[in-house]
Amino acid sequence: MFENLSERLGGVFDRLTKQGALSEDDVRTALREVRVALLEADVSLPVARNFIKAVEKKATGAAVTKSVTPGQQVVKIVHDELIAVLAGEEDGDPGKLRIDSPPAPILMVGLQGGGKTTTTAKLAKRLKERDGKKVLMASLDVNRPAAMEQLQILGTQIGVDTLPIVKGEDPVAIAKRAKTQAGMGGYDVYMLDTAGRLSIDDELMAQVEAVRDVANPRETLLVVDGLTGQDAVHTAENFDTRIGITGVVLTRMDGDGRGGAALSMRAITGKPIKFVGLGEKMDALETFEPDRVAGRILGM
Amino acid sequence: VARRVLDDDMLEQLEELLIASDMGVDTALRVTANIAEGRFGKRLSVIEIKQALAAEIARVMDPVARPLPLYSKKPQVVLVVGVNGSGKTTTIGKLASQFKAAGKKVVIAAGDTFRAAAVEQLQVWGERAGVPVLTAPEGSDPASLAFDAMTKAQAEGADLLLIDTAGRLQNRADLMEELSKIVRVIRKKDPDAPHNTLLVLDATTGQNALSQVETFRKLADVTGLVMTKLDGTARGGVLVALADKFGLPIHAIGVGEQIDDLAPFDPEEFAAALTGLAVE
Ligand SMILES: Nc1nc2c(ncn2[C@@H]2O[C@H](COP(=O)(O)OP(=O)(O)OP(=O)(O)O)[C@@H](O)[C@H]2O)c(=O)[nH]1
Ligand SMILES: Nc1nc2c(ncn2[C@@H]2O[C@H](COP(=O)(O)OP(=O)(O)OP(=O)(O)O)[C@@H](O)[C@H]2O)c(=O)[nH]1
Ligand SMILES: [K+]
Ligand SMILES: [Mg+2]
Ligand SMILES: [Mg+2]
């Protein structure tokens, strides 16, 4: 549906002959196209703006090598910078979770329908099968109809225990019960799946703060729809400010969206993107790979 | 009142305001170009500029703001489709409640036979709305459930049959074919059905909504849109691009998780919220 960056820049640079170095004007013309490409890929406006500034510095005066066109040169600079931002400073495995000192709590938060419950179960399955962990899952969702049953059914499917459902209990009480049960039951990890909430819903945000204070999670993962548009900036800012997240999971990356939300999330929270969801099945979860997502954002 | 000249700088700022609402670059450029006509170089207050923008957006949206049409067909079949988690099941609960309150006899079919507890979720909504929910076991064929539901709704003399479906991404050819099959099977019972196929869009979705509408329209004959989650910080600007490109009616918007949180689409209100005029 949208032109990729190389195609865009191809047109811009057709009239340029290889001149040895990229002039300021060339770079500015090219970066206008890059900006449009990023916005069409759903990168949030303020994030796109800052990204362009960073690229401008690197690109101006950069030598154009004989083997590539100026267009290709700019694409490469943009691509490299994108990977650098997406990867961040962390070294090693993005999928590594801080789950030493059992029972380690993991708190899952996010907007309505983003994929928290599904991702909770996928992660539990991964921890059980790849890391040999004994995992307990608890649903703190007292809002959405049958949310607790949903997690319970998934638990049965993947062979992971769920905290018994007690109707009428509030989320903080459920979190306390999960903590106790995880301690007594010899679990390595307990996962708290929460109800979806708007980042501006003061009451529900306060509720999840209270849950956090009870559980002291080792990881607080923000689960975000990979198809998210400009709203990514609000979600990232508000959830991180109020709850303090330790990482991001991007879901629905099996869709044909361009995934610009990845850059927005990373740039705004400064927290690593740990996993991507690639389908509805319980094994459709992979660790985040910056180069793949970078290529996708640029449509290449 | 402070006034500013409507110049290129100003237009760029307006473009960015619209882009930040998910309108997309092309549509944002077109909308700002339209309001610049006859106003470029003039001195205007911020309110005047925003009012002009809002009026332009409302003008584009006016023709697509249409409630769900009701027919004398018995039952009128409403198929609800969309990507995962967009709000289909919740919207069905809200619609059922509204139609019931309007004196209609409503039946719901739980066509999501795939996702964990999808049926249980819809059953709760059925209870809340006071409407029966027809179900089939998990993993069974949604097309045959739809067929059975048609038979039952006809036998019971229902006015409306609302059919829920599992969420599916539009690039999943197999799942889109499953949806086409549901439509084909429904048409065996009534060649005019489904009388409405509602595509439910999530307001937080960005430019991918264009691809969603394009594909669902092609494979499931979408007749109208519902946008959910407009009670959040997302402005839903992509609706303007969609109105421009496809012209599909927008029947309602979701503004919360409660049963009454479904509102008619109001172009003026939408435009005011989108341009930030509502909070000035
Ligand atoms: N295609 C695809 N679907 C997904 C993915 N992750 C989750 N889903 C689907 O998205 C829908 C919503 O997922 P849930 O796990 O219920 O989302 P949630 O965030 O728990 O929703 P609430 O609890 O209502 O806020 C379901 O249909 C899931 O099957 C993914 O990576 N890809
Ligand atoms: N804030 C808000 N939340 C909504 C709205 N509509 C639906 N939701 C929430 O979004 C989440 C997903 O809604 P569902 O109705 O389960 O979505 P769905 O499209 O049926 O999901 P799948 O069947 O899994 O594809 C739930 O937590 C709903 O409560 C709305 O208008 N505003
Ligand atoms: K939107
Ligand atoms: Mg959930
Ligand atoms: Mg559903």
XYZ file of C-alpha atoms and ligand atoms in Angstrom:
647
model
C 0.000 0.000 0.000
C 2.833 2.377 0.790
C 6.026 2.989 -1.110
C 9.160 1.805 0.620
C 11.981 4.158 1.468
C 14.342 3.082 -1.325
C 11.626 3.784 -3.893
C 10.947 7.171 -2.380
C 14.590 8.139 -2.303
C 15.257 6.654 -5.732
C 13.055 9.372 -7.216
C 14.583 12.138 -5.148
C 18.134 11.229 -6.072
C 17.629 10.454 -9.735
C 18.730 13.940 -10.681
C 21.837 13.764 -8.557
C 25.070 12.502 -9.933
C 27.563 10.988 -7.600
C 29.345 13.925 -6.085
C 31.544 12.446 -3.450
C 29.720 13.682 -0.395
C 26.123 14.328 0.617
C 25.458 18.055 0.708
C 23.231 19.590 3.356
C 20.569 20.199 0.721
C 20.638 16.593 -0.493
C 20.282 15.377 3.047
C 17.424 17.715 3.830
C 15.545 16.667 0.696
C 16.105 13.023 1.507
C 15.077 13.390 5.117
C 11.726 14.861 4.107
C 11.052 11.540 2.397
C 12.342 9.606 5.382
C 9.972 11.539 7.622
C 6.988 10.622 5.465
C 8.098 6.993 5.359
C 8.337 6.859 9.158
C 4.953 8.509 9.644
C 3.323 6.138 7.183
C 4.862 3.310 9.185
C 3.051 4.717 12.264
C 6.086 6.057 14.072
C 4.823 8.716 16.486
C 5.426 12.269 15.316
C 7.747 13.458 18.130
C 9.761 10.266 17.821
C 10.054 10.640 14.048
C 11.170 14.245 14.521
C 13.970 13.328 16.944
C 15.045 10.419 14.827
C 15.380 12.638 11.762
C 17.549 15.066 13.732
C 19.901 12.282 14.736
C 20.142 11.007 11.181
C 20.705 14.487 9.777
C 23.839 14.882 11.874
C 25.215 11.546 10.725
C 24.335 11.942 7.075
C 25.529 15.469 6.350
C 28.975 15.314 4.853
C 29.017 11.517 4.790
C 31.055 10.316 1.851
C 29.157 8.616 -0.941
C 31.028 5.479 -1.804
C 31.485 4.653 -5.483
C 29.490 1.454 -5.316
C 26.237 2.981 -4.070
C 23.948 5.818 -5.101
C 23.287 8.731 -2.737
C 19.798 7.294 -2.194
C 21.179 3.959 -1.103
C 23.646 5.771 1.107
C 20.889 7.605 2.963
C 18.828 4.424 3.272
C 21.811 2.712 4.854
C 22.405 5.502 7.349
C 18.710 5.519 8.291
C 18.600 1.744 8.538
C 21.683 1.556 10.754
C 20.413 4.289 13.040
C 17.031 2.582 13.296
C 18.645 -0.678 14.353
C 20.814 1.156 16.862
C 17.808 2.845 18.479
C 15.694 -0.309 18.475
C 18.462 -2.422 19.959
C 19.404 0.103 22.638
C 22.283 -0.262 25.029
C 21.367 -3.658 26.450
C 23.646 -6.440 25.526
C 22.828 -10.075 25.090
C 19.464 -11.759 24.942
C 16.479 -9.378 24.755
C 14.249 -12.236 25.938
C 16.104 -12.643 29.210
C 13.858 -11.939 32.182
C 14.900 -11.161 35.739
C 13.361 -14.177 37.359
C 16.023 -15.312 39.792
C 15.071 -15.382 43.511
C 11.821 -17.361 43.412
C 8.962 -16.737 43.409
C 9.630 -13.943 40.896
C 6.579 -11.841 40.039
C 5.916 -10.653 36.486
C 3.242 -7.992 36.022
C 1.505 -7.662 32.651
C -0.123 -4.319 31.806
C -1.573 -2.491 28.826
C -4.592 -1.098 27.019
C -7.758 -3.088 26.368
C -7.450 -5.927 23.892
C -3.708 -5.544 23.307
C -2.967 -9.195 23.994
C -2.018 -9.338 27.697
C -3.834 -12.546 28.571
C -2.624 -14.392 25.486
C 0.937 -13.155 26.021
C 0.848 -14.114 29.705
C 0.102 -17.693 28.705
C 2.635 -17.699 25.863
C 5.362 -16.445 28.191
C 4.420 -18.949 30.887
C 4.714 -21.731 28.336
C 8.097 -20.476 27.221
C 9.389 -20.199 30.791
C 8.159 -23.691 31.550
C 9.469 -25.372 28.421
C 12.701 -23.518 27.693
C 13.813 -22.602 31.179
C 12.233 -25.423 33.148
C 10.464 -23.002 35.462
C 7.449 -23.798 37.574
C 4.980 -21.041 36.794
C 1.725 -19.861 38.371
C -0.604 -17.538 36.447
C -3.239 -15.351 38.090
C -5.893 -13.194 36.441
C -6.546 -9.895 38.199
C -9.105 -8.918 35.590
C -12.369 -8.369 37.421
C -13.732 -6.169 34.611
C -13.890 -8.032 31.347
C -16.479 -10.806 31.152
C -14.895 -14.276 31.350
C -11.348 -12.870 31.485
C -10.432 -15.210 34.329
C -11.903 -18.202 32.534
C -9.887 -17.260 29.441
C -6.604 -17.463 31.356
C -7.719 -20.631 33.105
C -8.496 -22.359 29.800
C -5.143 -21.293 28.358
C -3.431 -22.614 31.504
C -5.043 -26.007 31.001
C -4.010 -25.982 27.329
C -0.349 -25.330 28.098
C -0.169 -27.290 31.342
C 0.537 -24.313 33.596
C -1.260 -23.789 36.916
C -3.633 -20.899 37.399
C -4.647 -19.393 40.712
C -8.142 -20.704 41.609
C -10.836 -18.182 40.721
C -12.545 -16.565 43.707
C -15.407 -14.355 42.582
C -15.797 -10.979 44.249
C -12.144 -10.521 45.200
C -10.485 -7.264 44.164
C -7.231 -7.176 42.142
C -5.024 -6.299 45.109
C -6.447 -9.194 47.143
C -5.902 -11.551 44.203
C -2.303 -10.364 43.863
C -1.713 -11.050 47.557
C -3.219 -14.511 47.250
C -1.070 -15.226 44.177
C 2.044 -14.166 46.079
C 1.226 -16.418 49.020
C 0.308 -19.344 46.807
C 3.471 -18.912 44.720
C 5.601 -18.921 47.877
C 3.920 -21.908 49.463
C 3.605 -23.893 46.256
C 7.273 -23.689 45.391
C 6.772 -21.742 42.157
C 9.729 -20.084 40.428
C 7.627 -17.415 38.765
C 4.144 -16.011 39.213
C 2.532 -13.954 36.511
C -0.131 -11.334 37.140
C -2.415 -10.696 34.174
C -4.324 -7.455 34.632
C -7.443 -5.943 33.082
C -7.000 -3.688 30.081
C -7.077 -0.021 31.003
C -6.800 3.358 29.343
C -3.635 5.187 30.315
C -5.741 8.203 31.322
C -8.104 6.199 33.544
C -6.926 7.500 36.865
C -8.839 5.033 38.995
C -7.661 1.952 37.127
C -4.096 3.230 36.885
C -4.104 3.765 40.662
C -5.401 0.222 41.073
C -2.528 -1.265 39.118
C -0.082 0.872 41.122
C -1.506 -0.727 44.260
C -1.029 -4.168 42.723
C 2.551 -3.291 41.863
C 3.233 -2.187 45.436
C 1.925 -5.486 46.782
C 3.805 -7.715 44.347
C 7.039 -5.758 43.754
C 7.347 -7.247 40.286
C 10.776 -8.192 38.950
C 9.461 -7.469 35.485
C 6.594 -5.220 34.475
C 5.838 -5.794 30.824
C 3.783 -3.366 28.776
C 1.890 -5.350 26.143
C 1.231 -3.226 23.067
C -0.535 -3.933 19.799
C 2.046 -3.791 16.995
C -0.568 -2.101 14.799
C -0.759 0.909 17.129
C -0.503 4.301 15.497
C 0.262 7.726 16.896
C -1.315 6.880 20.253
C 1.784 4.822 21.080
C 3.375 7.925 22.530
C 0.609 8.423 25.129
C 0.498 4.767 26.067
C 4.258 4.514 26.473
C 4.571 7.741 28.434
C 1.622 7.254 30.761
C 2.207 3.603 31.615
C 5.907 4.079 32.151
C 5.482 7.199 34.248
C 2.807 5.757 36.489
C 3.710 2.120 36.820
C 7.350 1.981 35.758
C 7.742 -0.687 33.120
C 10.814 -2.859 32.583
C 10.092 -3.976 29.035
C 7.672 -4.098 26.133
C 5.982 -6.919 24.226
C 4.666 -6.069 20.764
C 1.764 -8.256 19.664
C 0.128 -8.898 16.296
C 3.431 -8.564 14.506
C 2.118 -11.376 12.286
C -0.060 -8.717 10.665
C 0.989 -6.594 7.700
C 1.431 -3.439 9.767
C 4.724 -1.607 9.464
C 5.409 -1.737 13.188
C 6.419 1.877 13.752
C 5.088 1.511 17.312
C 8.285 -0.427 18.055
C 10.390 2.677 17.503
C 7.962 4.878 19.434
C 7.914 2.526 22.425
C 11.644 2.124 22.488
C 12.407 5.813 22.046
C 9.904 7.057 24.610
C 10.334 4.547 27.414
C 13.991 3.733 26.831
C 13.025 0.212 27.868
C 13.849 -2.842 25.798
C 11.351 -4.529 23.543
C 11.640 -8.083 24.743
C 9.248 -10.156 22.701
C 7.008 -10.022 19.678
C 3.724 -11.887 19.347
C 3.327 -13.558 15.989
C -0.063 -15.203 16.192
C -2.794 -16.513 18.425
C -1.241 -19.897 19.097
C 0.604 -20.481 22.344
C 4.005 -20.885 20.686
C 3.706 -17.747 18.536
C 6.121 -15.671 20.626
C 9.668 -14.761 19.618
C 12.410 -12.610 21.039
C 12.656 -9.164 19.517
C 15.033 -8.761 16.576
C 15.876 -5.106 15.837
C 17.116 -5.649 12.273
C 13.937 -7.414 11.198
C 11.700 -4.725 12.635
C 13.904 -1.960 11.187
C 13.560 -3.423 7.713
C 9.849 -3.670 8.186
C 9.424 -0.073 9.322
C 11.280 1.059 6.211
C 9.209 -1.280 4.065
C 12.195 -3.309 2.927
C -7.179 37.702 20.790
C -3.740 36.886 19.373
C -3.807 36.460 15.626
C -1.287 34.784 13.400
C -0.681 34.838 9.702
C -1.701 31.594 8.028
C 1.616 30.893 6.323
C 3.572 27.777 5.368
C 4.881 27.342 8.901
C 1.395 27.498 10.299
C 0.123 25.009 7.731
C 2.884 22.614 8.644
C 1.883 22.816 12.300
C -1.710 22.076 11.365
C -0.605 19.129 9.245
C 1.259 17.755 12.219
C -1.755 18.153 14.457
C -3.725 16.031 12.010
C -0.958 13.485 11.495
C -0.782 13.030 15.268
C -4.434 11.957 15.137
C -3.541 9.107 12.699
C -5.003 10.842 9.677
C -2.013 9.887 7.549
C 0.261 12.254 5.651
C -1.656 12.471 2.366
C -5.042 13.156 3.896
C -3.583 15.652 6.360
C -1.977 17.549 3.482
C -5.235 17.600 1.558
C -7.288 18.819 4.523
C -4.875 21.639 5.347
C -4.608 22.654 1.683
C -8.390 22.921 1.544
C -8.620 25.242 4.516
C -5.705 27.335 3.249
C -7.713 28.200 0.167
C -8.958 31.748 0.509
C -7.318 32.074 3.931
C -3.619 31.917 3.081
C -1.747 35.037 4.211
C -4.667 36.216 6.363
C -4.409 36.881 10.068
C -6.454 34.431 12.128
C -6.784 33.462 15.760
C -5.935 29.914 16.858
C -9.611 29.256 17.509
C -10.578 30.484 14.046
C -8.003 28.229 12.438
C -9.095 25.211 14.423
C -12.710 25.967 13.651
C -11.909 26.040 9.956
C -10.076 22.713 10.236
C -12.901 21.143 12.205
C -15.463 22.391 9.698
C -13.480 20.870 6.849
C -13.194 17.518 8.643
C -16.888 17.538 9.518
C -17.650 18.238 5.852
C -15.689 15.150 4.788
C -17.260 13.004 7.519
C -20.837 14.158 7.193
C -21.839 11.801 4.359
C -20.519 8.711 6.185
C -22.201 9.405 9.514
C -25.156 7.061 9.199
C -26.777 4.817 11.818
C -27.125 1.106 11.168
C -30.005 0.845 8.680
C -32.934 -1.300 9.772
C -34.808 -3.427 7.244
C -38.116 -5.226 7.437
C -36.307 -8.539 6.881
C -36.863 -11.189 9.515
C -34.298 -11.790 10.736
C -32.037 -8.963 9.683
C -28.616 -10.577 9.852
C -25.719 -8.497 11.159
C -22.284 -10.101 10.830
C -19.531 -8.565 12.946
C -15.942 -8.916 11.773
C -12.494 -7.483 12.450
C -8.965 -8.084 13.605
C -8.162 -9.552 17.018
C -9.140 -7.597 20.094
C -10.743 -4.686 18.245
C -13.967 -4.887 20.268
C -16.334 -7.076 18.231
C -17.811 -9.067 21.101
C -18.282 -6.031 23.342
C -19.893 -4.083 20.497
C -22.349 -6.931 19.896
C -23.333 -6.802 23.560
C -23.925 -3.059 23.322
C -25.858 -3.315 20.039
C -28.040 -6.126 21.389
C -28.924 -3.992 24.374
C -29.810 -0.972 22.218
C -32.013 -2.972 19.848
C -33.702 -4.775 22.699
C -34.477 -1.419 24.299
C -35.942 -0.306 20.951
C -38.388 -3.206 21.177
C -36.645 -5.583 18.774
C -36.435 -9.307 19.271
C -32.718 -10.025 19.147
C -30.712 -13.247 18.959
C -26.905 -13.518 19.183
C -24.784 -16.258 17.627
C -21.417 -16.957 19.261
C -19.472 -17.454 16.043
C -16.052 -17.240 17.698
C -15.562 -20.933 18.269
C -11.799 -20.477 18.421
C -10.596 -18.179 21.175
C -10.454 -19.316 24.786
C -13.611 -18.262 26.683
C -14.960 -16.274 23.727
C -18.326 -18.000 24.146
C -18.432 -17.436 27.908
C -17.622 -13.759 27.349
C -20.494 -13.353 24.891
C -22.862 -15.266 27.161
C -22.261 -12.674 29.880
C -23.066 -9.925 27.386
C -26.215 -11.808 26.347
C -27.331 -11.920 29.982
C -26.597 -8.234 30.474
C -28.598 -7.344 27.369
C -31.338 -9.871 28.117
C -30.846 -11.582 24.778
C -30.385 -15.330 24.049
C -26.968 -16.500 22.824
C -26.707 -19.488 20.496
C -23.478 -21.424 20.922
C -21.541 -24.318 19.463
C -18.677 -26.288 21.021
C -15.134 -24.880 20.879
C -13.398 -25.788 17.658
C -16.575 -26.375 15.666
C -17.206 -24.843 12.248
C -18.405 -21.236 12.592
C -20.185 -21.402 9.217
C -22.404 -24.252 10.345
C -23.131 -22.422 13.598
C -24.176 -19.399 11.529
C -26.427 -21.621 9.413
C -28.076 -23.168 12.480
C -28.467 -19.744 14.040
C -30.264 -18.507 10.899
C -32.648 -21.454 11.118
C -33.376 -20.842 14.788
C -33.715 -17.078 14.445
C -36.183 -17.583 11.573
C -38.178 -20.156 13.529
C -38.361 -17.882 16.551
C -39.381 -14.869 14.480
C -36.413 -12.794 15.604
C -36.036 -9.300 14.168
C -32.263 -9.273 14.391
C -29.559 -11.893 14.403
C -26.134 -10.618 15.491
C -23.289 -12.959 14.596
C -19.935 -12.665 16.385
C -16.816 -13.971 14.658
C -13.293 -14.751 15.805
C -10.721 -12.010 15.405
C -8.510 -12.420 12.341
C -5.751 -10.408 10.738
C -6.549 -9.454 7.168
C -3.305 -10.890 5.797
C -4.260 -14.390 6.925
C -5.686 -15.775 3.688
C -6.925 -18.979 5.348
C -8.881 -17.113 8.013
C -10.270 -14.644 5.491
C -11.479 -17.603 3.430
C -13.173 -18.970 6.535
C -15.015 -15.659 6.759
C -16.027 -15.763 3.083
C -17.378 -19.234 3.745
C -19.514 -17.959 6.629
C -20.982 -15.371 4.252
C -21.632 -17.987 1.545
C -23.377 -20.325 3.962
C -25.548 -17.525 5.358
C -26.573 -16.666 1.778
C -27.813 -20.206 1.250
C -30.491 -19.401 3.824
C -31.167 -15.885 2.614
C -29.501 -14.526 -0.539
C -29.751 -10.973 0.834
C -28.018 -11.833 4.092
C -25.927 -10.756 5.877
C -27.817 -7.504 5.533
C -25.049 -5.675 7.355
C -21.447 -6.665 7.762
C -19.834 -4.473 10.375
C -16.100 -4.073 10.498
C -14.992 -3.141 14.007
C -11.877 -0.949 14.086
C -9.793 -0.076 17.141
C -9.102 3.669 17.436
C -5.539 3.030 18.570
C -4.757 1.401 15.223
C -2.696 3.487 12.876
C -2.434 3.340 9.108
C -3.023 -0.419 9.036
C -6.737 0.367 9.349
C -6.644 1.220 5.625
C -5.430 -2.259 4.791
C -8.002 -3.764 7.166
C -10.884 -2.013 5.437
C -9.568 -2.806 1.981
C -9.230 -6.546 2.598
C -12.299 -7.120 4.772
C -14.380 -5.216 2.257
C -13.095 -7.349 -0.579
C -13.547 -10.693 1.165
C -16.521 -10.111 3.432
C -18.505 -7.331 1.718
C -18.235 -4.940 4.640
C -21.198 -2.522 4.643
C -20.275 -0.302 7.563
C -17.770 0.558 10.265
C -17.741 0.863 14.029
C -14.749 2.447 15.736
C -14.129 1.464 19.359
C -11.987 2.838 22.184
C -12.539 6.483 21.294
C -12.801 7.149 25.035
C -9.009 6.926 25.243
C -6.262 9.197 23.997
C -6.491 7.949 20.394
C -8.327 10.378 18.141
C -9.224 8.023 15.305
C -8.051 10.350 12.558
C -7.653 7.402 10.215
C -11.447 7.540 9.823
C -10.995 10.657 7.710
C -8.623 8.845 5.372
C -11.079 5.933 5.265
C -14.035 8.189 4.476
C -12.015 9.735 1.668
C -10.926 6.446 0.202
C -13.829 4.043 0.768
C -16.842 6.124 1.796
C -18.215 3.356 3.997
C -20.786 4.510 6.553
C -19.677 4.805 10.175
C -22.569 3.468 12.224
C -21.390 3.959 15.784
C -18.427 4.531 18.051
C -17.373 2.715 21.213
C -16.683 5.036 24.130
C -16.148 2.643 27.012
C -16.478 -0.885 28.308
C -19.998 -0.598 29.716
C -23.174 -1.679 27.956
C -24.344 1.866 27.190
C -20.976 3.015 25.883
C -21.945 2.952 22.222
C -22.749 6.291 20.621
C -23.806 7.466 17.181
C -20.970 8.862 15.116
C -21.250 12.651 15.254
C -19.046 14.412 12.646
C -18.966 17.742 14.505
C -18.024 16.212 17.833
C -15.447 13.984 16.166
C -13.888 16.911 14.323
C -13.824 19.057 17.471
C -12.083 16.314 19.453
C -9.658 15.636 16.649
C -8.541 19.240 16.271
C -8.416 19.834 20.009
C -11.220 22.349 19.712
C -13.296 20.470 22.283
C -10.841 21.287 25.065
C -10.115 24.918 24.150
N -2.791 -12.424 15.365
C -2.456 -12.266 16.642
N -3.421 -12.214 17.573
C -3.057 -12.060 18.861
C -1.716 -11.937 19.269
N -1.705 -11.790 20.612
C -2.993 -11.822 21.014
N -3.815 -11.991 19.961
C -5.289 -12.025 19.922
O -5.761 -10.757 20.292
C -7.016 -10.845 20.944
C -6.930 -10.158 22.284
O -6.013 -10.856 23.111
P -6.130 -10.902 24.674
O -4.985 -11.696 25.174
O -7.492 -11.293 25.096
O -5.911 -9.360 25.008
P -5.947 -8.640 26.410
O -4.951 -7.551 26.349
O -5.827 -9.628 27.499
O -7.412 -8.031 26.388
P -8.192 -7.376 27.642
O -7.968 -8.271 28.788
O -9.597 -7.304 27.171
O -7.597 -6.025 27.816
C -7.298 -12.337 21.038
O -8.123 -12.677 19.932
C -5.941 -12.985 20.890
O -6.035 -14.271 20.353
C -0.703 -11.958 18.242
O 0.492 -11.837 18.477
N -1.137 -12.120 16.954
N -12.105 1.627 26.554
C -12.798 0.864 25.710
N -12.605 -0.470 25.715
C -13.314 -1.213 24.841
C -14.236 -0.654 23.930
N -14.760 -1.667 23.206
C -14.202 -2.804 23.653
N -13.330 -2.547 24.654
C -12.463 -3.489 25.398
O -11.544 -4.059 24.496
C -11.225 -5.378 24.876
C -11.450 -6.306 23.698
O -12.832 -6.318 23.402
P -13.557 -7.578 22.749
O -14.983 -7.211 22.559
O -13.247 -8.800 23.502
O -12.822 -7.607 21.346
P -12.972 -8.676 20.188
O -12.800 -7.959 18.917
O -14.212 -9.460 20.357
O -11.694 -9.603 20.477
P -11.355 -11.046 19.858
O -12.636 -11.793 19.820
O -10.352 -11.615 20.795
O -10.800 -10.792 18.508
C -12.090 -5.684 26.086
O -11.336 -5.447 27.253
C -13.205 -4.662 25.984
O -13.761 -4.349 27.247
C -14.404 0.782 23.938
O -15.164 1.374 23.172
N -13.650 1.472 24.839
K -6.363 5.817 14.922
Mg -7.018 -9.991 29.160
Mg -14.511 -11.515 20.461
